[in-house]
Coordinates of C-alpha atoms in Angstrom, one line a residue:
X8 CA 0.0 0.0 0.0
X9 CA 1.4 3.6 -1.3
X10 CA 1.3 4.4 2.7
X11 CA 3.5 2.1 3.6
X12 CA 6.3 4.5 1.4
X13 CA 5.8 7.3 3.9
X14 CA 7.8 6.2 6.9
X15 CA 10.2 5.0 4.4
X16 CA 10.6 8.4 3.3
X17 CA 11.2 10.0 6.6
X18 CA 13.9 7.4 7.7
X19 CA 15.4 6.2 4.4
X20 CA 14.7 8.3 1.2
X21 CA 17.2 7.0 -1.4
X22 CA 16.2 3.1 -1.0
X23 CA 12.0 4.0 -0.7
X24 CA 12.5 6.4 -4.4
X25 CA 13.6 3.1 -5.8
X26 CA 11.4 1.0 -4.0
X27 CA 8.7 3.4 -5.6
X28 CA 10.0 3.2 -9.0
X29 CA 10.6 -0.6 -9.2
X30 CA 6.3 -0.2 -8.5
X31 CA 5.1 1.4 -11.2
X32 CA 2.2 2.8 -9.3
X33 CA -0.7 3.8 -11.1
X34 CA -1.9 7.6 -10.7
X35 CA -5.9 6.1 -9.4
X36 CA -3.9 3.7 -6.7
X37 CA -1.9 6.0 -5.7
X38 CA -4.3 8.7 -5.2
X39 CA -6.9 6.2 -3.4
X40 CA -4.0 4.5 -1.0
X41 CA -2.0 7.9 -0.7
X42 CA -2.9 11.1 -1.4
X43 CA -6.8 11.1 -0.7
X44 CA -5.9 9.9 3.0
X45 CA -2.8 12.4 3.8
X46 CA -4.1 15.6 2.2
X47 CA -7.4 14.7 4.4
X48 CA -5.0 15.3 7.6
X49 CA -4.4 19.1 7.2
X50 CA -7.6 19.8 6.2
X51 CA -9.0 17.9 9.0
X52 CA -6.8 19.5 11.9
X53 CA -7.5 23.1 10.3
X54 CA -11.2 22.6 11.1
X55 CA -10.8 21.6 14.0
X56 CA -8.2 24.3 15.1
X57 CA -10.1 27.2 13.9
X58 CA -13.3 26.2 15.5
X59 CA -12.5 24.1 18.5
X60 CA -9.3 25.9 19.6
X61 CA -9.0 29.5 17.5
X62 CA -6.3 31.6 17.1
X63 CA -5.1 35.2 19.4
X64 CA -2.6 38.2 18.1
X65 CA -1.1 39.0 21.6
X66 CA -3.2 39.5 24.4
X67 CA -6.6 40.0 22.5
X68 CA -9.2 37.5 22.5
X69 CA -9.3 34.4 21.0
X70 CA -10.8 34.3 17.4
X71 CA -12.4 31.1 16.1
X72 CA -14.1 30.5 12.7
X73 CA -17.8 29.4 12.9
X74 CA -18.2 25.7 11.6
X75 CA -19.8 26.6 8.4
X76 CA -17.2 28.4 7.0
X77 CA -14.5 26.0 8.4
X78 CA -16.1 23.0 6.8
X79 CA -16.3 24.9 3.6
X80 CA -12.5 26.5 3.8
X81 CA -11.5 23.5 4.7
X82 CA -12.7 21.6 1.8
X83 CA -11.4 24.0 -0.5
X84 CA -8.3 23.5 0.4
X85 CA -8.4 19.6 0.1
X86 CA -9.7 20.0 -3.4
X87 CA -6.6 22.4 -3.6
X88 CA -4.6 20.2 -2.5
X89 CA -5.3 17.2 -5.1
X90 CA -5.3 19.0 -7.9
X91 CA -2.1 20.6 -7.1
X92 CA -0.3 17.6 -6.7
X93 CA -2.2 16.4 -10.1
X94 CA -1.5 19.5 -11.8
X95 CA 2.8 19.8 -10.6
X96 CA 2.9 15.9 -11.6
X97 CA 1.6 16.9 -15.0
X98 CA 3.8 19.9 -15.5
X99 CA 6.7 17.4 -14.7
X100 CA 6.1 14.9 -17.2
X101 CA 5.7 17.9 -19.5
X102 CA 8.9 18.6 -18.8
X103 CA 10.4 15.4 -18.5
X104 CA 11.6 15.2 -22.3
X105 CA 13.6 18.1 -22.4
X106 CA 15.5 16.5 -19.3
X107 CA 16.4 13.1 -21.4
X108 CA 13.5 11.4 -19.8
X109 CA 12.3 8.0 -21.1
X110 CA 8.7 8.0 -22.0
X111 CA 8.5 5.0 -19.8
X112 CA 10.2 6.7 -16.7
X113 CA 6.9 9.7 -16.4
X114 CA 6.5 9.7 -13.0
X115 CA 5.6 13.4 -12.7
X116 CA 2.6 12.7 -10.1
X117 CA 3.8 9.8 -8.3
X118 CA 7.0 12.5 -7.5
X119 CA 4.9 15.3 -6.6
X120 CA 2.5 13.3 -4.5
X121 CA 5.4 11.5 -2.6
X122 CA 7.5 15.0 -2.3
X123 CA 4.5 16.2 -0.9
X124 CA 4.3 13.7 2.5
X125 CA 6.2 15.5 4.8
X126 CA 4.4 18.8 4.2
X127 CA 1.0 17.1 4.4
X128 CA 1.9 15.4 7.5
X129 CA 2.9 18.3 9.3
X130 CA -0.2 19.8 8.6
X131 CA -1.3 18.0 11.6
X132 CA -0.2 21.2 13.9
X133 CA -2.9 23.2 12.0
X134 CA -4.8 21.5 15.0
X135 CA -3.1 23.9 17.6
X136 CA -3.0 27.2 15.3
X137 CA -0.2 29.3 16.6
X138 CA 1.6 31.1 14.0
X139 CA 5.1 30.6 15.3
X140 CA 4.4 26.6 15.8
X141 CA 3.0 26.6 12.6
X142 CA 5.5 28.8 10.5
X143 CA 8.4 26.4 12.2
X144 CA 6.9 23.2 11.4
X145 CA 5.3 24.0 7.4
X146 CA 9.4 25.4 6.9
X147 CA 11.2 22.1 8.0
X148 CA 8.1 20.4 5.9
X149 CA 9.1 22.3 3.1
X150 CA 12.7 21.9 3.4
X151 CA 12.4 17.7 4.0
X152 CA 10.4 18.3 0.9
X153 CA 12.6 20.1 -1.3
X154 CA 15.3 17.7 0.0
X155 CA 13.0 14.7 -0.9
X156 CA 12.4 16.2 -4.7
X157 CA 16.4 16.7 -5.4
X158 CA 17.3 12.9 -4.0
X159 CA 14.1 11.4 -6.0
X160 CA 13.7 13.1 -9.3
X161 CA 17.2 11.0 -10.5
X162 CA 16.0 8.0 -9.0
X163 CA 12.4 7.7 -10.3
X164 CA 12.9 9.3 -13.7
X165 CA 16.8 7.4 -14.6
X166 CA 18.8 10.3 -15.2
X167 CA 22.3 11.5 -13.9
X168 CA 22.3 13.6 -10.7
X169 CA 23.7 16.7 -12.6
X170 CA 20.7 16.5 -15.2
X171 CA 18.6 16.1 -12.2
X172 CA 19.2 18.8 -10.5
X173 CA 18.3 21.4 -13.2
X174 CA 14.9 19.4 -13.4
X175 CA 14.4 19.3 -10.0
X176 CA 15.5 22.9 -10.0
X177 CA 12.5 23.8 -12.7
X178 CA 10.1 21.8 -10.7
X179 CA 10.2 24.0 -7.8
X180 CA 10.1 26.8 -9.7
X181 CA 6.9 25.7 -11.1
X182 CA 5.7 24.8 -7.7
X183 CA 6.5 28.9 -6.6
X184 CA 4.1 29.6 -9.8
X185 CA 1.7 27.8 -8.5
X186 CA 1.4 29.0 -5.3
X187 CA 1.5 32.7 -6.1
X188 CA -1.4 31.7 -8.5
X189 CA -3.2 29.7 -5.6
X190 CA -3.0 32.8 -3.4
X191 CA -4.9 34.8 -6.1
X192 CA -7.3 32.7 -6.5
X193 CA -7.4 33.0 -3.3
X194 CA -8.1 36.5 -3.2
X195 CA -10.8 36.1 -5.3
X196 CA -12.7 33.2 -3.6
X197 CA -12.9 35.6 -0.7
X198 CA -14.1 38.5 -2.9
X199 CA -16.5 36.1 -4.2
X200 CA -18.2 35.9 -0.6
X201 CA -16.8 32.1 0.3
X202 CA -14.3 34.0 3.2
X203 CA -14.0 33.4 6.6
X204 CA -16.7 33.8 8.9
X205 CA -15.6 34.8 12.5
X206 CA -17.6 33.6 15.7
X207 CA -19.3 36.5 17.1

């Protein structure tokens, strides 16, 4: 089961990428045994943070979100958070043949849905939502991340470590994209009328 790659991950990267590869996991399996389950933990622990435990900016009161508008944030975000993953692993098999890629070796989603563990694990915190415990864990997410996307891109795709650092190089690049284009869309989901609403 793709879950049984994450601890593998954490504690031994190099041998789980080719553990992974030697798989040939499909994109639905994956998603169903993987992705679906893990991306459900941030969103999950963000509801329940903002409406169970809220949030404070120095000593004024505590600010919760009223369920209704959590559950639909919340979802949001897990739909985000697929089609992210979906739409970075397609963007690196678009990319794949400039890199010397085999057609065979197009793991572009299986990569970004793998580099993406440790950042949807940590999500978890979202359950206690204080900004300094939460800025500290999503950055050494991110990091283990990035460090899991320049160790695995040579492995899954066969291709020399200097040809896969440019391409891992490009990928994050086109993660950055994204995210600026996630936080407009953002913007104008809120200006829409689907923003947070606050418990009076």
């Amino acid at each position: 089961m793709s879950l049984g790659h994450t601890v593998g991950l954490l504690t031994h990267p190099d041998q789980e990428w080719e553990a992974i590869r030697e798989e040939h996991e499909s994109v639905s399996k994956l998603y169903l045994s993987h992705v679906f389950i893990l991306a459900f933990l941030p969103a999950a622990a963000a509801y329940y943070g903002t409406t169970q435990v809220g949030w404070q900016v120095g000593g004024s009161e505590v600010v919760k979100l009223t369920s209704g508008s959590a559950l639909q944030l919340c979802a949001l975000f897990y739909l985000a958070t697929l089609a992210g993953i979906y739409m970075i692993g397609r963007a690196i098999d678009f990319f794949a043949v400039t890199y010397g890629v085999g057609e065979h070796e197009h793991n572009g989603v299986i990569l970004a849905a793998y580099t993406a563990t440790p950042m949807l694990i940590m999500g978890i915190v979202a359950v206690y939502p204080v900004l300094w415990v939460n800025m500290l864990a999503g950055v050494a997410a991110v990091a283990y991340s990035v460090y899991l996307l320049y160790e695995g891109l040579p492995i899954l795709m066969k291709i020399p470590e200097e040809r896969g650092f440019m391409f891992a190089t490009s990928v994050l690049t086109v993660g950055l994209v994204m995210l600026v284009g996630l936080l407009a869309i953002s913007v104008v989901v809120w200006s829409i009328g689907v923003g947070p609403v606050y418990v009076s």
